[in-house]
Coordinates of C-alpha atoms in Angstrom, one line a residue:
M5 CA -0.2 0.0 0.0
P6 CA 2.0 3.0 -1.4
I7 CA 1.4 6.0 1.1
V8 CA 1.9 9.6 0.0
F9 CA 2.0 12.3 2.7
V10 CA 1.3 16.0 1.2
H11 CA 2.4 18.6 3.8
G12 CA 1.0 22.0 4.4
V13 CA 2.1 25.5 4.6
G14 CA 5.1 26.7 6.8
T15 CA 6.9 23.4 6.3
R16 CA 10.7 24.0 5.5
A17 CA 13.3 21.7 5.6
G18 CA 15.9 21.2 8.6
D19 CA 16.4 18.9 11.5
A20 CA 12.8 19.4 12.9
Y21 CA 11.5 18.4 9.7
S22 CA 13.2 15.3 9.4
K23 CA 12.5 14.4 12.8
A24 CA 8.6 15.1 12.1
V25 CA 8.7 12.8 9.2
N26 CA 10.3 10.1 11.3
A27 CA 7.7 10.6 13.9
R28 CA 5.1 10.4 11.6
T29 CA 5.8 7.6 9.8
A30 CA 6.4 5.6 12.9
L31 CA 2.9 6.6 14.3
I32 CA 1.3 5.4 11.0
H33 CA 3.2 2.1 11.2
S34 CA 2.0 1.6 14.5
F35 CA -1.5 2.9 14.4
L36 CA -2.7 2.3 10.7
L37 CA -0.8 -0.6 9.2
R38 CA -0.5 -3.1 11.8
P39 CA -4.3 -3.0 12.8
L40 CA -4.8 -3.8 9.1
G41 CA -2.2 -6.7 9.0
L42 CA -0.1 -4.7 6.8
D43 CA 3.8 -5.5 7.3
P44 CA 5.4 -1.9 7.8
R45 CA 8.6 -2.8 6.1
A46 CA 6.7 -3.7 3.0
V47 CA 5.1 -0.3 2.5
S48 CA 6.6 2.5 0.4
F49 CA 6.3 6.4 1.7
W50 CA 6.5 9.1 -0.3
N51 CA 7.1 12.6 1.3
P52 CA 6.9 15.3 -1.6
Y53 CA 8.6 18.3 0.1
W54 CA 7.1 21.5 -1.7
G55 CA 8.0 24.0 0.9
G56 CA 11.6 25.0 -0.6
N57 CA 9.6 26.3 -3.3
A58 CA 7.2 28.5 -1.3
A59 CA 7.1 31.5 0.2
A60 CA 10.2 33.5 1.1
F61 CA 10.3 36.4 3.1
A62 CA 13.0 39.1 1.6
W63 CA 13.1 41.3 4.9
N64 CA 13.3 38.1 7.2
Y65 CA 9.8 39.0 8.6
A66 CA 10.5 42.4 9.2
S67 CA 7.0 43.3 8.5
L68 CA 5.7 41.3 11.8
P69 CA 4.7 43.7 14.6
G70 CA 7.2 42.6 17.2
D71 CA 9.2 39.8 18.4
R72 CA 8.7 38.9 22.1
E73 CA 9.6 35.3 21.9
E74 CA 12.6 35.4 24.1
K75 CA 11.4 32.9 26.6
F76 CA 11.3 29.9 23.9
G77 CA 13.8 29.6 21.0
P78 CA 12.9 28.2 17.6
S79 CA 13.6 24.5 18.6
E80 CA 10.9 24.6 21.6
A81 CA 8.2 26.2 19.4
L82 CA 5.9 22.9 19.7
L83 CA 6.5 22.6 23.3
A84 CA 5.6 26.1 23.6
L85 CA 2.3 25.4 21.8
L86 CA 1.2 22.2 23.2
L87 CA 1.7 23.9 26.6
G88 CA 0.0 27.3 25.7
E89 CA -3.0 25.5 24.2
V90 CA -3.2 23.4 27.5
W91 CA -3.6 26.0 29.8
E92 CA -5.6 29.1 29.1
G93 CA -4.5 30.9 32.0
E94 CA -1.6 30.6 34.4
L95 CA -0.1 26.9 34.5
P96 CA 0.1 24.7 37.5
A97 CA 2.9 24.2 39.9
S98 CA 6.0 22.8 37.3
D99 CA 6.1 19.3 39.2
Q100 CA 2.3 18.9 38.2
V101 CA 2.1 20.1 34.9
V102 CA 1.3 16.3 33.3
L103 CA -0.6 15.5 36.1
E104 CA -3.1 18.0 36.0
V105 CA -3.3 17.4 32.1
A106 CA -3.9 13.9 32.9
R107 CA -6.9 14.6 35.5
R108 CA -8.5 16.6 32.6
S109 CA -7.9 14.0 29.8
M110 CA -5.6 11.0 30.2
T111 CA -5.4 11.1 26.2
D112 CA -4.0 14.9 26.1
A113 CA -1.3 13.8 28.9
V114 CA -0.3 10.6 26.4
D115 CA -0.4 13.1 23.4
L116 CA 1.7 15.7 25.3
L117 CA 4.6 13.4 26.5
W118 CA 4.8 11.6 23.2
A119 CA 5.0 14.6 21.0
V120 CA 7.6 16.2 23.3
A121 CA 9.6 12.8 23.6
A122 CA 9.4 12.2 19.9
E123 CA 10.8 15.8 18.8
R124 CA 14.4 15.0 19.9
V125 CA 14.6 11.4 18.4
D126 CA 16.7 11.0 15.2
E127 CA 16.8 7.2 14.9
A128 CA 13.8 5.7 13.1
A129 CA 14.0 2.7 15.2
E130 CA 14.0 4.5 18.3
V131 CA 10.9 6.5 17.4
G132 CA 9.3 3.1 16.5
E133 CA 9.5 1.8 19.8
L134 CA 8.1 5.4 21.0
A135 CA 5.0 4.9 18.5
D136 CA 4.5 1.4 19.9
L137 CA 4.3 2.5 23.2
A138 CA 2.0 5.4 22.2
V139 CA -0.2 2.6 21.0
R140 CA -0.5 0.9 24.2
A141 CA -0.7 4.2 26.3
T142 CA -3.6 5.4 23.8
S143 CA -5.5 2.3 24.3
L144 CA -5.1 2.5 28.2
A145 CA -6.3 6.2 27.8
R146 CA -9.3 5.3 25.7
A147 CA -10.4 2.5 28.1
E148 CA -9.9 4.1 31.2
P149 CA -10.4 7.8 30.7
A150 CA -10.3 8.8 34.4
P151 CA -8.7 5.9 36.3
P152 CA -9.2 6.1 40.1
W153 CA -5.6 5.9 40.6
L154 CA -5.1 9.4 39.4
N155 CA -6.5 10.9 42.7
T156 CA -3.5 9.2 44.7
I157 CA -0.7 10.6 42.8
K158 CA 1.0 13.8 43.7
S159 CA 3.7 14.8 41.0
D160 CA 4.5 14.2 37.6
K161 CA 7.0 11.7 38.4
E162 CA 4.8 9.4 40.3
F163 CA 2.4 9.7 37.6
L164 CA 5.0 8.3 35.0
N165 CA 5.8 5.4 37.4
R166 CA 2.3 4.5 37.9
L167 CA 1.9 4.8 34.2
S168 CA 4.8 2.4 33.4
K169 CA 3.1 0.1 35.9
E170 CA -0.2 0.4 34.2
L171 CA 1.5 -0.3 30.7
T172 CA 3.9 -3.1 31.8
P173 CA 2.0 -4.9 34.6
V174 CA 4.1 -7.9 34.8
A175 CA 7.5 -5.9 35.2
P176 CA 8.2 -4.0 38.8
A177 CA 7.4 -0.3 38.4
A178 CA 9.8 2.2 37.4
T179 CA 11.7 4.3 40.3
E180 CA 12.2 7.8 40.2
E181 CA 16.0 7.0 39.4
S182 CA 15.6 4.4 36.9
F183 CA 12.3 4.9 35.4
G184 CA 11.9 2.5 32.2
G185 CA 15.3 0.6 33.0
P186 CA 16.7 -0.1 29.6
N187 CA 13.5 0.6 27.6
R188 CA 14.9 3.6 25.4
A189 CA 11.1 4.7 25.0
F190 CA 10.6 5.4 28.6
L191 CA 13.6 7.2 29.1
R192 CA 12.7 9.4 26.6
I193 CA 9.5 10.0 27.9
R194 CA 11.3 10.7 31.3
E195 CA 13.6 13.3 29.2
G196 CA 10.5 14.8 27.8
L197 CA 8.9 15.3 30.9
G198 CA 11.9 17.2 32.1
R199 CA 11.5 19.8 29.2
I200 CA 8.0 20.2 29.9
Q201 CA 8.5 21.0 33.4
G202 CA 11.4 23.3 32.4
A203 CA 9.3 25.1 29.9
A204 CA 6.4 25.3 32.8
G205 CA 8.8 27.2 34.9
R206 CA 9.6 29.7 32.2
L207 CA 6.0 30.3 31.7
A208 CA 5.1 30.5 35.4
G209 CA 2.9 33.6 36.1
S210 CA 2.3 34.1 32.2
V211 CA -0.8 33.8 30.2
A212 CA 0.4 31.5 27.7
V213 CA -1.7 32.7 25.1
D214 CA 0.3 36.0 25.2
L215 CA 3.5 34.2 24.5
L216 CA 2.2 32.6 21.5
R217 CA 1.1 35.6 19.6
P218 CA 4.2 36.5 18.1
S219 CA 4.6 32.7 16.6
V220 CA 1.1 32.7 15.3
N221 CA 1.8 36.1 13.6
R222 CA 4.7 34.4 11.7
S223 CA 2.7 31.4 11.3
V224 CA -0.4 33.2 9.5
S225 CA 2.2 35.4 7.6
T226 CA 3.8 32.2 6.4
F227 CA 0.5 30.6 5.8
L228 CA -1.0 33.5 3.5
G229 CA 2.5 33.8 1.8
D230 CA 2.8 29.9 0.8
I231 CA -0.8 30.2 -0.6
F232 CA -0.1 33.2 -2.7
V233 CA 3.0 31.9 -4.0
Y234 CA 1.3 28.3 -5.0
L235 CA -1.4 30.3 -6.7
R236 CA 1.0 32.8 -8.5
Q237 CA 3.1 29.9 -10.0
R238 CA -0.1 27.7 -11.1
E239 CA -1.4 31.1 -12.8
S240 CA 1.8 31.4 -14.7
L241 CA 2.8 27.5 -15.0
G242 CA -0.1 25.2 -14.4
A243 CA 1.0 21.9 -13.8
N244 CA 4.7 22.5 -14.6
A245 CA 4.6 25.2 -11.7
A246 CA 7.2 24.1 -9.1
I247 CA 5.0 23.3 -6.1
A248 CA 2.7 21.5 -8.4
K249 CA 5.2 19.4 -10.2
C250 CA 6.9 18.2 -6.7
V251 CA 3.7 17.1 -5.3
A252 CA 2.4 15.3 -8.8
D253 CA 5.9 13.7 -9.1
G254 CA 5.5 12.2 -5.8
L255 CA 2.2 10.9 -6.5
E256 CA 3.6 9.6 -9.9
Q257 CA 6.3 7.9 -8.1
A258 CA 3.8 6.2 -5.7
A259 CA 1.6 4.9 -8.4
S260 CA 4.2 3.2 -10.2
A261 CA 4.7 1.2 -6.7
R262 CA 1.6 -0.5 -7.1
N263 CA 1.3 -4.2 -7.7
A264 CA -1.5 -7.0 -8.0
D265 CA -1.0 -7.7 -4.6
D266 CA -0.8 -4.3 -3.1
S267 CA -2.7 -1.7 -5.4
Q268 CA -4.0 0.4 -2.8
L269 CA -2.6 4.2 -2.7
V270 CA -3.6 6.4 -0.1
V271 CA -2.8 10.1 0.0
I272 CA -2.8 11.9 3.3
A273 CA -2.6 15.8 2.9
H274 CA -2.6 18.2 5.5
S275 CA -3.9 21.8 5.2
M276 CA -2.7 23.6 1.7
G277 CA -1.5 20.3 1.0
G278 CA -5.3 19.2 0.5
N279 CA -5.7 22.0 -1.9
I280 CA -2.8 21.2 -3.9
T281 CA -3.9 17.7 -4.3
Y282 CA -7.4 18.1 -5.1
D283 CA -6.0 20.8 -7.7
L284 CA -3.9 18.0 -9.1
L285 CA -6.2 15.3 -9.3
S286 CA -9.4 17.6 -10.4
K287 CA -7.6 19.8 -13.3
L288 CA -3.9 19.9 -13.4
R289 CA -2.9 16.2 -13.7
T290 CA -6.3 14.2 -13.9
D291 CA -4.3 11.2 -15.2
L292 CA -3.0 10.7 -11.4
S293 CA -5.4 8.6 -9.1
C294 CA -5.4 7.4 -5.9
D295 CA -8.0 4.9 -3.7
V296 CA -7.9 7.0 -0.7
L297 CA -7.6 10.7 -0.2
V298 CA -7.5 11.8 3.4
T299 CA -7.4 15.6 3.9
V300 CA -6.6 17.1 7.3
G301 CA -7.3 20.4 8.5
S302 CA -7.6 21.4 5.0
Q303 CA -9.1 24.5 3.1
V304 CA -10.4 22.3 0.2
G305 CA -14.1 23.7 0.9
V306 CA -13.4 27.0 1.3
F307 CA -11.3 27.3 -1.8
A308 CA -14.0 25.8 -3.6
E309 CA -16.6 28.2 -2.5
L310 CA -14.2 31.2 -3.5
G311 CA -13.7 30.0 -6.8
L312 CA -10.0 29.1 -6.5
F313 CA -10.4 25.7 -8.5
E314 CA -10.5 25.9 -12.1
S315 CA -12.4 22.6 -11.9
V316 CA -15.1 23.6 -9.8
K317 CA -18.3 25.6 -11.1
P318 CA -20.3 28.0 -9.0
P319 CA -23.7 26.2 -8.1
T320 CA -27.0 27.3 -9.5
N321 CA -28.8 26.0 -6.3
P322 CA -26.3 26.0 -3.4
A323 CA -28.7 24.1 -1.0
T324 CA -28.7 20.9 -3.6
D325 CA -25.8 21.1 -6.0
R326 CA -22.7 19.6 -5.4
V327 CA -19.5 19.1 -7.2
P328 CA -19.4 15.8 -8.8
K329 CA -17.0 13.1 -7.2
L330 CA -13.5 12.7 -8.9
P331 CA -13.4 9.4 -11.1
N332 CA -9.9 9.1 -10.2
V333 CA -10.3 9.0 -6.5
G334 CA -12.0 5.9 -4.6
R335 CA -13.0 7.2 -1.2
W336 CA -12.3 10.7 0.2
I337 CA -12.3 11.4 4.1
N338 CA -11.9 14.9 5.1
V339 CA -11.1 15.2 8.8
F340 CA -11.0 18.6 10.7
D341 CA -11.1 19.8 14.3
P342 CA -14.0 22.1 15.0
N343 CA -11.4 24.3 16.8
D344 CA -9.3 24.5 13.7
I345 CA -9.8 27.9 12.3
L346 CA -8.0 26.7 9.2
G347 CA -10.0 23.4 8.8
F348 CA -13.1 23.3 6.8
A349 CA -15.9 20.9 5.7
T350 CA -16.6 19.7 2.6
E351 CA -19.9 17.4 2.4
G352 CA -21.9 20.6 1.6
I353 CA -19.8 21.2 -1.4
F354 CA -18.7 17.8 -2.8
D355 CA -20.3 14.6 -3.9
G356 CA -18.3 11.5 -2.7
V357 CA -16.6 13.1 0.7
K358 CA -17.1 12.1 4.4
D359 CA -16.4 14.8 6.9
Y360 CA -15.1 13.5 10.5
Q361 CA -14.7 15.8 13.4
Y362 CA -11.4 15.0 15.4
S363 CA -12.2 17.3 18.5
T364 CA -9.4 18.2 20.6
G365 CA -10.8 20.8 22.8
K366 CA -7.6 22.8 22.1
G367 CA -7.6 26.4 20.9
A368 CA -7.0 27.5 17.5
F369 CA -3.4 27.8 17.7
A370 CA -2.5 23.8 18.3
A371 CA -5.9 22.5 16.5
H372 CA -4.5 23.2 13.2
S373 CA -0.8 22.5 13.8
T374 CA -0.5 19.6 15.7
Y375 CA -2.7 17.0 14.3
F376 CA 0.2 14.5 13.1
V377 CA 2.0 14.9 16.6
R378 CA -0.9 13.3 18.6
P379 CA -1.3 9.6 18.9
S380 CA -5.1 10.0 19.8
F381 CA -5.3 11.5 16.2
Y382 CA -4.0 8.4 14.5
D383 CA -6.0 6.0 16.8
R384 CA -9.1 7.9 15.3
L385 CA -8.1 7.9 11.8
A386 CA -7.1 4.1 11.8
A387 CA -10.8 3.0 12.3
H388 CA -11.9 5.0 9.3
L389 CA -9.0 4.2 7.1
N390 CA -9.7 0.4 8.0
E391 CA -13.5 1.1 6.5
A392 CA -11.8 2.6 3.3
V393 CA -9.1 0.2 2.3

């Protein structure tokens, strides 16, 4: 089953990008492929990277109104975003951050610990171990969202020790000094906890959303810039434009990996990646196809309403008219968080698509940017993908 992932706006090459690809691939292996009975080693992945052909800011973001990001460096952007969205006001004591998250939602606690731990991992095998641990932890959180033992826990370290005991009941509980023993995944989780607590200490007494505003300004600027660059390229060069060609090449290469025993081609497209993919399949490269299209936090619906797809004609009667199903797409799943201000529904516009809500309860900043770092997202997606392939 060849799988293509088309990234969204604001994605740029570098160490963080490479780690994100490894982490995402590991979660797809553990949550999506193994439940389908597929050997992850036999599944080919394509990650067409188009960010290098997208927006570049000539004055290095001098147009932004100010820079107040001194408390968090670029390498901690994800951590700041996750913490900022977990707490609308002041953070709790720094040794109880994850514990308080768990008391609100065990699933959120698992997502936070995994995302922060995986961010520092380079080796694919190690991030795979983390993903396998995430499957077990997510299953535990789903089965028992508010375990009674949480009421007896006093600190984050106690929480991790108890969590390790719940996940490995036949082994002795990990001590504070040797949490997880030789298990690299548990050791990474412990290291991630230290980073979470350190970040919480720097945020203490601050309203987290205020610290996020500068990074949000930059994200919105890049979001708009990448869209404008794509549309300008498409207007001039059509299917031969740099961004369109990059994604089309990825789809074409993945299609060539199909065979009689493994004919299903799955495309997962985030944000602007969904718009680019739809544009290709509906107009620019109708010779391409996929068996399952999954758009996540995407703007395909609003692009259609604004007339930004040549293939989509305005309705005569919006109440009943729908854009016909694409003949070169087998099944289309559209996923969005209702809190994601950049994710839109599609069923009221297109035929042949099914909308699914993935509700994190988080604010707009994290809702759009963190779908693919949350194990709980893959856990939900697995059920829908299982129906589609």
